[in-house]
Amino acid sequence: MTSVRERFDDIVAALAGLPGVTPPASGGSRRFGSDALRVNGSIFCMIASGERFVVKLPAPRVDELLATSTGEPFRTGTKSAMRDWLVVTDSAPGLWESLAREAYAFVSGAGG
């Protein structure tokens, strides 16, 4: 079975060549966002504490994915859920990369 880290590494490899994308820094600190893909400096997907794959999408899209049990709300600590963020719990083949590409388009402004 492929680990969350291995799946994320595959996504990093697939998306690292897109315009404006910066991969996670190797050997960096373990603070929030240290395991994140960024576009023009803004995080669009990451591995969060507890080895969870998280994407940033428009709030209506997050609501849609929550309704289909594709993921769960993303929270940091005891704070309330962050509206534009989703912890992806569905492990269907290709889904994570597809959502990461959708997140890239959203955060970069290329999504229309």
PDB file of N, CA and C in Angstrom, residues 1-93:
ATOM      1  N   MET A   1       0.844  -1.185   0.000  1.00  0.00           N
ATOM      2  CA  MET A   1       0.000   0.000   0.000  1.00  0.00           C
ATOM      3  C   MET A   1       0.891   1.252   0.000  1.00  0.00           C
ATOM      4  N   THR A   2       0.543   2.214  -0.807  1.00  0.00           N
ATOM      5  CA  THR A   2       1.321   3.436  -0.919  1.00  0.00           C
ATOM      6  C   THR A   2       0.988   4.376   0.231  1.00  0.00           C
ATOM      7  N   SER A   3       2.005   4.954   0.849  1.00  0.00           N
ATOM      8  CA  SER A   3       1.790   5.863   1.974  1.00  0.00           C
ATOM      9  C   SER A   3       1.346   7.237   1.479  1.00  0.00           C
ATOM     10  N   VAL A   4       0.817   8.034   2.380  1.00  0.00           N
ATOM     11  CA  VAL A   4       0.429   9.409   2.063  1.00  0.00           C
ATOM     12  C   VAL A   4       1.644  10.167   1.540  1.00  0.00           C
ATOM     13  N   ARG A   5       2.766   9.982   2.177  1.00  0.00           N
ATOM     14  CA  ARG A   5       4.002  10.669   1.771  1.00  0.00           C
ATOM     15  C   ARG A   5       4.399  10.288   0.340  1.00  0.00           C
ATOM     16  N   GLU A   6       4.341   9.001   0.031  1.00  0.00           N
ATOM     17  CA  GLU A   6       4.698   8.550  -1.326  1.00  0.00           C
ATOM     18  C   GLU A   6       3.737   9.114  -2.371  1.00  0.00           C
ATOM     19  N   ARG A   7       2.456   9.125  -2.046  1.00  0.00           N
ATOM     20  CA  ARG A   7       1.470   9.685  -2.980  1.00  0.00           C
ATOM     21  C   ARG A   7       1.712  11.166  -3.183  1.00  0.00           C
ATOM     22  N   PHE A   8       2.032  11.883  -2.098  1.00  0.00           N
ATOM     23  CA  PHE A   8       2.302  13.317  -2.206  1.00  0.00           C
ATOM     24  C   PHE A   8       3.568  13.560  -3.025  1.00  0.00           C
ATOM     25  N   ASP A   9       4.586  12.753  -2.806  1.00  0.00           N
ATOM     26  CA  ASP A   9       5.825  12.891  -3.588  1.00  0.00           C
ATOM     27  C   ASP A   9       5.559  12.717  -5.080  1.00  0.00           C
ATOM     28  N   ASP A  10       4.658  11.802  -5.436  1.00  0.00           N
ATOM     29  CA  ASP A  10       4.279  11.622  -6.838  1.00  0.00           C
ATOM     30  C   ASP A  10       3.592  12.873  -7.388  1.00  0.00           C
ATOM     31  N   ILE A  11       2.751  13.496  -6.569  1.00  0.00           N
ATOM     32  CA  ILE A  11       2.070  14.726  -6.982  1.00  0.00           C
ATOM     33  C   ILE A  11       3.083  15.855  -7.152  1.00  0.00           C
ATOM     34  N   VAL A  12       4.021  15.960  -6.219  1.00  0.00           N
ATOM     35  CA  VAL A  12       5.073  16.971  -6.331  1.00  0.00           C
ATOM     36  C   VAL A  12       5.820  16.789  -7.648  1.00  0.00           C
ATOM     37  N   ALA A  13       6.195  15.569  -7.968  1.00  0.00           N
ATOM     38  CA  ALA A  13       6.924  15.301  -9.205  1.00  0.00           C
ATOM     39  C   ALA A  13       6.089  15.672 -10.429  1.00  0.00           C
ATOM     40  N   ALA A  14       4.796  15.398 -10.385  1.00  0.00           N
ATOM     41  CA  ALA A  14       3.921  15.664 -11.522  1.00  0.00           C
ATOM     42  C   ALA A  14       3.653  17.154 -11.730  1.00  0.00           C
ATOM     43  N   LEU A  15       3.636  17.934 -10.642  1.00  0.00           N
ATOM     44  CA  LEU A  15       3.237  19.342 -10.742  1.00  0.00           C
ATOM     45  C   LEU A  15       4.392  20.336 -10.628  1.00  0.00           C
ATOM     46  N   ALA A  16       5.556  19.872 -10.265  1.00  0.00           N
ATOM     47  CA  ALA A  16       6.687  20.781 -10.025  1.00  0.00           C
ATOM     48  C   ALA A  16       7.048  21.638 -11.232  1.00  0.00           C
ATOM     49  N   GLY A  17       6.749  21.175 -12.433  1.00  0.00           N
ATOM     50  CA  GLY A  17       7.099  21.933 -13.630  1.00  0.00           C
ATOM     51  C   GLY A  17       6.071  22.963 -14.069  1.00  0.00           C
ATOM     52  N   LEU A  18       4.942  23.041 -13.366  1.00  0.00           N
ATOM     53  CA  LEU A  18       3.918  24.024 -13.731  1.00  0.00           C
ATOM     54  C   LEU A  18       4.394  25.438 -13.409  1.00  0.00           C
ATOM     55  N   PRO A  19       3.933  26.432 -14.159  1.00  0.00           N
ATOM     56  CA  PRO A  19       4.367  27.813 -13.929  1.00  0.00           C
ATOM     57  C   PRO A  19       4.116  28.278 -12.490  1.00  0.00           C
ATOM     58  N   GLY A  20       5.159  28.827 -11.876  1.00  0.00           N
ATOM     59  CA  GLY A  20       5.060  29.400 -10.537  1.00  0.00           C
ATOM     60  C   GLY A  20       5.117  28.422  -9.389  1.00  0.00           C
ATOM     61  N   VAL A  21       5.224  27.124  -9.663  1.00  0.00           N
ATOM     62  CA  VAL A  21       5.172  26.115  -8.598  1.00  0.00           C
ATOM     63  C   VAL A  21       6.525  25.979  -7.913  1.00  0.00           C
ATOM     64  N   THR A  22       6.470  25.952  -6.593  1.00  0.00           N
ATOM     65  CA  THR A  22       7.645  25.713  -5.758  1.00  0.00           C
ATOM     66  C   THR A  22       7.381  24.463  -4.927  1.00  0.00           C
ATOM     67  N   PRO A  23       8.246  23.455  -5.022  1.00  0.00           N
ATOM     68  CA  PRO A  23       8.046  22.248  -4.218  1.00  0.00           C
ATOM     69  C   PRO A  23       8.452  22.486  -2.766  1.00  0.00           C
ATOM     70  N   PRO A  24       8.074  21.569  -1.883  1.00  0.00           N
ATOM     71  CA  PRO A  24       8.493  21.692  -0.479  1.00  0.00           C
ATOM     72  C   PRO A  24      10.015  21.684  -0.382  1.00  0.00           C
ATOM     73  N   ALA A  25      10.527  22.409   0.587  1.00  0.00           N
ATOM     74  CA  ALA A  25      11.970  22.430   0.824  1.00  0.00           C
ATOM     75  C   ALA A  25      12.367  21.144   1.540  1.00  0.00           C
ATOM     76  N   SER A  26      13.374  20.473   1.042  1.00  0.00           N
ATOM     77  CA  SER A  26      13.813  19.247   1.696  1.00  0.00           C
ATOM     78  C   SER A  26      14.607  19.578   2.950  1.00  0.00           C
ATOM     79  N   GLY A  27      14.375  18.793   3.979  1.00  0.00           N
ATOM     80  CA  GLY A  27      15.115  18.956   5.228  1.00  0.00           C
ATOM     81  C   GLY A  27      14.780  20.220   5.992  1.00  0.00           C
ATOM     82  N   GLY A  28      13.674  20.838   5.650  1.00  0.00           N
ATOM     83  CA  GLY A  28      13.290  22.080   6.320  1.00  0.00           C
ATOM     84  C   GLY A  28      12.642  21.835   7.664  1.00  0.00           C
ATOM     85  N   SER A  29      12.102  22.897   8.238  1.00  0.00           N
ATOM     86  CA  SER A  29      11.455  22.805   9.542  1.00  0.00           C
ATOM     87  C   SER A  29      10.150  22.029   9.422  1.00  0.00           C
ATOM     88  N   ARG A  30       9.579  21.683  10.527  1.00  0.00           N
ATOM     89  CA  ARG A  30       8.326  20.929  10.558  1.00  0.00           C
ATOM     90  C   ARG A  30       7.148  21.847  10.886  1.00  0.00           C
ATOM     91  N   ARG A  31       7.230  23.117  10.535  1.00  0.00           N
ATOM     92  CA  ARG A  31       6.135  24.040  10.833  1.00  0.00           C
ATOM     93  C   ARG A  31       5.039  23.938   9.778  1.00  0.00           C
ATOM     94  N   PHE A  32       3.906  24.611  10.021  1.00  0.00           N
ATOM     95  CA  PHE A  32       2.780  24.596   9.092  1.00  0.00           C
ATOM     96  C   PHE A  32       3.240  25.021   7.707  1.00  0.00           C
ATOM     97  N   GLY A  33       2.864  24.230   6.713  1.00  0.00           N
ATOM     98  CA  GLY A  33       3.201  24.556   5.334  1.00  0.00           C
ATOM     99  C   GLY A  33       4.571  24.109   4.893  1.00  0.00           C
ATOM    100  N   SER A  34       5.327  23.454   5.763  1.00  0.00           N
ATOM    101  CA  SER A  34       6.676  23.029   5.367  1.00  0.00           C
ATOM    102  C   SER A  34       6.628  21.881   4.357  1.00  0.00           C
ATOM    103  N   ASP A  35       5.537  21.130   4.349  1.00  0.00           N
ATOM    104  CA  ASP A  35       5.343  20.044   3.386  1.00  0.00           C
ATOM    105  C   ASP A  35       4.256  20.451   2.394  1.00  0.00           C
ATOM    106  N   ALA A  36       4.490  21.567   1.685  1.00  0.00           N
ATOM    107  CA  ALA A  36       3.461  22.120   0.812  1.00  0.00           C
ATOM    108  C   ALA A  36       3.987  22.425  -0.583  1.00  0.00           C
ATOM    109  N   LEU A  37       3.092  22.282  -1.550  1.00  0.00           N
ATOM    110  CA  LEU A  37       3.340  22.786  -2.895  1.00  0.00           C
ATOM    111  C   LEU A  37       2.746  24.188  -2.936  1.00  0.00           C
ATOM    112  N   ARG A  38       3.495  25.118  -3.499  1.00  0.00           N
ATOM    113  CA  ARG A  38       3.047  26.516  -3.575  1.00  0.00           C
ATOM    114  C   ARG A  38       3.036  26.968  -5.024  1.00  0.00           C
ATOM    115  N   VAL A  39       2.154  27.906  -5.307  1.00  0.00           N
ATOM    116  CA  VAL A  39       2.171  28.578  -6.595  1.00  0.00           C
ATOM    117  C   VAL A  39       2.252  30.070  -6.303  1.00  0.00           C
ATOM    118  N   ASN A  40       3.273  30.698  -6.870  1.00  0.00           N
ATOM    119  CA  ASN A  40       3.520  32.125  -6.631  1.00  0.00           C
ATOM    120  C   ASN A  40       3.520  32.451  -5.138  1.00  0.00           C
ATOM    121  N   GLY A  41       4.061  31.540  -4.332  1.00  0.00           N
ATOM    122  CA  GLY A  41       4.204  31.748  -2.892  1.00  0.00           C
ATOM    123  C   GLY A  41       3.029  31.303  -2.042  1.00  0.00           C
ATOM    124  N   SER A  42       1.905  30.934  -2.653  1.00  0.00           N
ATOM    125  CA  SER A  42       0.712  30.528  -1.896  1.00  0.00           C
ATOM    126  C   SER A  42       0.526  29.013  -1.944  1.00  0.00           C
ATOM    127  N   ILE A  43       0.220  28.436  -0.798  1.00  0.00           N
ATOM    128  CA  ILE A  43       0.012  26.990  -0.701  1.00  0.00           C
ATOM    129  C   ILE A  43      -1.256  26.590  -1.445  1.00  0.00           C
ATOM    130  N   PHE A  44      -1.155  25.512  -2.243  1.00  0.00           N
ATOM    131  CA  PHE A  44      -2.364  24.972  -2.866  1.00  0.00           C
ATOM    132  C   PHE A  44      -2.623  23.522  -2.491  1.00  0.00           C
ATOM    133  N   CYS A  45      -1.603  22.782  -2.047  1.00  0.00           N
ATOM    134  CA  CYS A  45      -1.823  21.454  -1.476  1.00  0.00           C
ATOM    135  C   CYS A  45      -0.654  21.118  -0.576  1.00  0.00           C
ATOM    136  N   MET A  46      -0.919  20.225   0.379  1.00  0.00           N
ATOM    137  CA  MET A  46       0.120  19.930   1.366  1.00  0.00           C
ATOM    138  C   MET A  46      -0.189  18.649   2.111  1.00  0.00           C
ATOM    139  N   ILE A  47       0.830  18.217   2.840  1.00  0.00           N
ATOM    140  CA  ILE A  47       0.671  17.172   3.837  1.00  0.00           C
ATOM    141  C   ILE A  47       0.627  17.897   5.177  1.00  0.00           C
ATOM    142  N   ALA A  48      -0.469  17.704   5.894  1.00  0.00           N
ATOM    143  CA  ALA A  48      -0.622  18.333   7.201  1.00  0.00           C
ATOM    144  C   ALA A  48      -0.300  17.316   8.292  1.00  0.00           C
ATOM    145  N   SER A  49      -0.227  17.789   9.507  1.00  0.00           N
ATOM    146  CA  SER A  49       0.078  16.893  10.626  1.00  0.00           C
ATOM    147  C   SER A  49      -0.862  15.692  10.604  1.00  0.00           C
ATOM    148  N   GLY A  50      -0.346  14.579  11.020  1.00  0.00           N
ATOM    149  CA  GLY A  50      -1.137  13.360  10.992  1.00  0.00           C
ATOM    150  C   GLY A  50      -1.143  12.709   9.628  1.00  0.00           C
ATOM    151  N   GLU A  51      -0.214  13.162   8.743  1.00  0.00           N
ATOM    152  CA  GLU A  51      -0.106  12.594   7.402  1.00  0.00           C
ATOM    153  C   GLU A  51      -1.435  12.656   6.648  1.00  0.00           C
ATOM    154  N   ARG A  52      -1.987  13.857   6.577  1.00  0.00           N
ATOM    155  CA  ARG A  52      -3.237  14.084   5.854  1.00  0.00           C
ATOM    156  C   ARG A  52      -2.952  14.913   4.606  1.00  0.00           C
ATOM    157  N   PHE A  53      -3.548  14.537   3.465  1.00  0.00           N
ATOM    158  CA  PHE A  53      -3.408  15.280   2.225  1.00  0.00           C
ATOM    159  C   PHE A  53      -4.495  16.346   2.178  1.00  0.00           C
ATOM    160  N   VAL A  54      -4.076  17.596   2.002  1.00  0.00           N
ATOM    161  CA  VAL A  54      -4.985  18.737   2.089  1.00  0.00           C
ATOM    162  C   VAL A  54      -4.861  19.591   0.832  1.00  0.00           C
ATOM    163  N   VAL A  55      -6.010  20.049   0.305  1.00  0.00           N
ATOM    164  CA  VAL A  55      -6.026  20.918  -0.869  1.00  0.00           C
ATOM    165  C   VAL A  55      -6.829  22.178  -0.576  1.00  0.00           C
ATOM    166  N   LYS A  56      -6.485  23.265  -1.299  1.00  0.00           N
ATOM    167  CA  LYS A  56      -7.224  24.517  -1.194  1.00  0.00           C
ATOM    168  C   LYS A  56      -8.081  24.677  -2.442  1.00  0.00           C
ATOM    169  N   LEU A  57      -9.385  24.789  -2.221  1.00  0.00           N
ATOM    170  CA  LEU A  57     -10.358  24.902  -3.305  1.00  0.00           C
ATOM    171  C   LEU A  57     -11.415  25.937  -2.916  1.00  0.00           C
ATOM    172  N   PRO A  58     -12.194  26.419  -3.875  1.00  0.00           N
ATOM    173  CA  PRO A  58     -13.279  27.346  -3.520  1.00  0.00           C
ATOM    174  C   PRO A  58     -14.247  26.693  -2.527  1.00  0.00           C
ATOM    175  N   ALA A  59     -14.756  27.465  -1.589  1.00  0.00           N
ATOM    176  CA  ALA A  59     -15.643  26.931  -0.547  1.00  0.00           C
ATOM    177  C   ALA A  59     -16.816  26.126  -1.111  1.00  0.00           C
ATOM    178  N   PRO A  60     -17.475  26.563  -2.204  1.00  0.00           N
ATOM    179  CA  PRO A  60     -18.572  25.740  -2.732  1.00  0.00           C
ATOM    180  C   PRO A  60     -18.086  24.361  -3.221  1.00  0.00           C
ATOM    181  N   ARG A  61     -16.897  24.310  -3.766  1.00  0.00           N
ATOM    182  CA  ARG A  61     -16.334  23.029  -4.215  1.00  0.00           C
ATOM    183  C   ARG A  61     -16.005  22.149  -3.014  1.00  0.00           C
ATOM    184  N   VAL A  62     -15.460  22.751  -1.951  1.00  0.00           N
ATOM    185  CA  VAL A  62     -15.194  21.995  -0.721  1.00  0.00           C
ATOM    186  C   VAL A  62     -16.503  21.419  -0.186  1.00  0.00           C
ATOM    187  N   ASP A  63     -17.560  22.240  -0.164  1.00  0.00           N
ATOM    188  CA  ASP A  63     -18.862  21.755   0.318  1.00  0.00           C
ATOM    189  C   ASP A  63     -19.354  20.575  -0.513  1.00  0.00           C
ATOM    190  N   GLU A  64     -19.180  20.656  -1.832  1.00  0.00           N
ATOM    191  CA  GLU A  64     -19.584  19.571  -2.729  1.00  0.00           C
ATOM    192  C   GLU A  64     -18.817  18.286  -2.411  1.00  0.00           C
ATOM    193  N   LEU A  65     -17.518  18.408  -2.202  1.00  0.00           N
ATOM    194  CA  LEU A  65     -16.689  17.239  -1.904  1.00  0.00           C
ATOM    195  C   LEU A  65     -16.998  16.671  -0.517  1.00  0.00           C
ATOM    196  N   LEU A  66     -17.345  17.533   0.424  1.00  0.00           N
ATOM    197  CA  LEU A  66     -17.763  17.058   1.745  1.00  0.00           C
ATOM    198  C   LEU A  66     -19.062  16.267   1.624  1.00  0.00           C
ATOM    199  N   ALA A  67     -19.989  16.749   0.799  1.00  0.00           N
ATOM    200  CA  ALA A  67     -21.285  16.096   0.629  1.00  0.00           C
ATOM    201  C   ALA A  67     -21.159  14.720  -0.022  1.00  0.00           C
ATOM    202  N   THR A  68     -20.113  14.520  -0.814  1.00  0.00           N
ATOM    203  CA  THR A  68     -19.911  13.222  -1.468  1.00  0.00           C
ATOM    204  C   THR A  68     -18.928  12.330  -0.707  1.00  0.00           C
ATOM    205  N   SER A  69     -18.594  12.734   0.513  1.00  0.00           N
ATOM    206  CA  SER A  69     -17.680  11.974   1.381  1.00  0.00           C
ATOM    207  C   SER A  69     -16.303  11.768   0.768  1.00  0.00           C
ATOM    208  N   THR A  70     -15.877  12.737  -0.042  1.00  0.00           N
ATOM    209  CA  THR A  70     -14.536  12.694  -0.633  1.00  0.00           C
ATOM    210  C   THR A  70     -13.496  13.152   0.377  1.00  0.00           C
ATOM    211  N   GLY A  71     -13.928  13.937   1.343  1.00  0.00           N
ATOM    212  CA  GLY A  71     -12.995  14.459   2.331  1.00  0.00           C
ATOM    213  C   GLY A  71     -13.711  14.921   3.573  1.00  0.00           C
ATOM    214  N   GLU A  72     -12.934  15.581   4.422  1.00  0.00           N
ATOM    215  CA  GLU A  72     -13.474  16.115   5.665  1.00  0.00           C
ATOM    216  C   GLU A  72     -12.933  17.522   5.861  1.00  0.00           C
ATOM    217  N   PRO A  73     -13.580  18.303   6.720  1.00  0.00           N
ATOM    218  CA  PRO A  73     -13.110  19.678   6.945  1.00  0.00           C
ATOM    219  C   PRO A  73     -11.681  19.689   7.495  1.00  0.00           C
ATOM    220  N   PHE A  74     -10.928  20.719   7.110  1.00  0.00           N
ATOM    221  CA  PHE A  74      -9.563  20.870   7.611  1.00  0.00           C
ATOM    222  C   PHE A  74      -9.568  21.876   8.750  1.00  0.00           C
ATOM    223  N   ARG A  75      -8.994  21.447   9.854  1.00  0.00           N
ATOM    224  CA  ARG A  75      -8.865  22.298  11.035  1.00  0.00           C
ATOM    225  C   ARG A  75      -7.408  22.291  11.479  1.00  0.00           C
ATOM    226  N   THR A  76      -6.977  23.411  12.021  1.00  0.00           N
ATOM    227  CA  THR A  76      -5.658  23.450  12.645  1.00  0.00           C
ATOM    228  C   THR A  76      -5.884  23.594  14.142  1.00  0.00           C
ATOM    229  N   GLY A  77      -5.423  22.634  14.882  1.00  0.00           N
ATOM    230  CA  GLY A  77      -5.614  22.657  16.328  1.00  0.00           C
ATOM    231  C   GLY A  77      -7.088  22.588  16.684  1.00  0.00           C
ATOM    232  N   THR A  78      -7.516  23.461  17.571  1.00  0.00           N
ATOM    233  CA  THR A  78      -8.909  23.470  18.029  1.00  0.00           C
ATOM    234  C   THR A  78      -9.744  24.505  17.288  1.00  0.00           C
ATOM    235  N   LYS A  79      -9.174  25.138  16.297  1.00  0.00           N
ATOM    236  CA  LYS A  79      -9.898  26.162  15.548  1.00  0.00           C
ATOM    237  C   LYS A  79     -11.010  25.539  14.717  1.00  0.00           C
ATOM    238  N   SER A  80     -11.955  26.372  14.296  1.00  0.00           N
ATOM    239  CA  SER A  80     -13.034  25.884  13.437  1.00  0.00           C
ATOM    240  C   SER A  80     -12.487  25.562  12.049  1.00  0.00           C
ATOM    241  N   ALA A  81     -13.275  24.845  11.276  1.00  0.00           N
ATOM    242  CA  ALA A  81     -12.856  24.410   9.939  1.00  0.00           C
ATOM    243  C   ALA A  81     -12.525  25.615   9.058  1.00  0.00           C
ATOM    244  N   MET A  82     -11.518  25.431   8.226  1.00  0.00           N
ATOM    245  CA  MET A  82     -11.118  26.459   7.269  1.00  0.00           C
ATOM    246  C   MET A  82     -11.914  26.220   5.990  1.00  0.00           C
ATOM    247  N   ARG A  83     -12.747  27.187   5.591  1.00  0.00           N
ATOM    248  CA  ARG A  83     -13.723  27.022   4.502  1.00  0.00           C
ATOM    249  C   ARG A  83     -13.139  26.584   3.167  1.00  0.00           C
ATOM    250  N   ASP A  84     -11.982  27.058   2.801  1.00  0.00           N
ATOM    251  CA  ASP A  84     -11.406  26.770   1.486  1.00  0.00           C
ATOM    252  C   ASP A  84     -10.443  25.594   1.491  1.00  0.00           C
ATOM    253  N   TRP A  85     -10.444  24.796   2.543  1.00  0.00           N
ATOM    254  CA  TRP A  85      -9.483  23.702   2.658  1.00  0.00           C
ATOM    255  C   TRP A  85     -10.204  22.387   2.914  1.00  0.00           C
ATOM    256  N   LEU A  86      -9.687  21.317   2.301  1.00  0.00           N
ATOM    257  CA  LEU A  86     -10.285  19.996   2.427  1.00  0.00           C
ATOM    258  C   LEU A  86      -9.202  18.963   2.704  1.00  0.00           C
ATOM    259  N   VAL A  87      -9.435  18.102   3.691  1.00  0.00           N
ATOM    260  CA  VAL A  87      -8.599  16.921   3.912  1.00  0.00           C
ATOM    261  C   VAL A  87      -9.192  15.827   3.035  1.00  0.00           C
ATOM    262  N   VAL A  88      -8.443  15.357   2.065  1.00  0.00           N
ATOM    263  CA  VAL A  88      -8.940  14.346   1.133  1.00  0.00           C
ATOM    264  C   VAL A  88      -8.816  12.978   1.796  1.00  0.00           C
ATOM    265  N   THR A  89      -9.955  12.314   1.962  1.00  0.00           N
ATOM    266  CA  THR A  89      -9.959  10.998   2.602  1.00  0.00           C
ATOM    267  C   THR A  89     -10.211   9.881   1.595  1.00  0.00           C
ATOM    268  N   ASP A  90     -10.732  10.211   0.434  1.00  0.00           N
ATOM    269  CA  ASP A  90     -10.971   9.220  -0.621  1.00  0.00           C
ATOM    270  C   ASP A  90      -9.631   8.925  -1.292  1.00  0.00           C
ATOM    271  N   SER A  91      -9.287   7.671  -1.429  1.00  0.00           N
ATOM    272  CA  SER A  91      -7.987   7.323  -2.005  1.00  0.00           C
ATOM    273  C   SER A  91      -8.099   6.724  -3.400  1.00  0.00           C
ATOM    274  N   ALA A  92      -9.172   7.062  -4.125  1.00  0.00           N
ATOM    275  CA  ALA A  92      -9.354   6.544  -5.482  1.00  0.00           C
ATOM    276  C   ALA A  92      -8.155   6.919  -6.353  1.00  0.00           C
ATOM    277  N   PRO A  93      -7.703   5.996  -7.210  1.00  0.00           N
ATOM    278  CA  PRO A  93      -6.555   6.278  -8.078  1.00  0.00           C
ATOM    279  C   PRO A  93      -6.784   7.544  -8.915  1.00  0.00           C
TER     280      PRO A  93
END
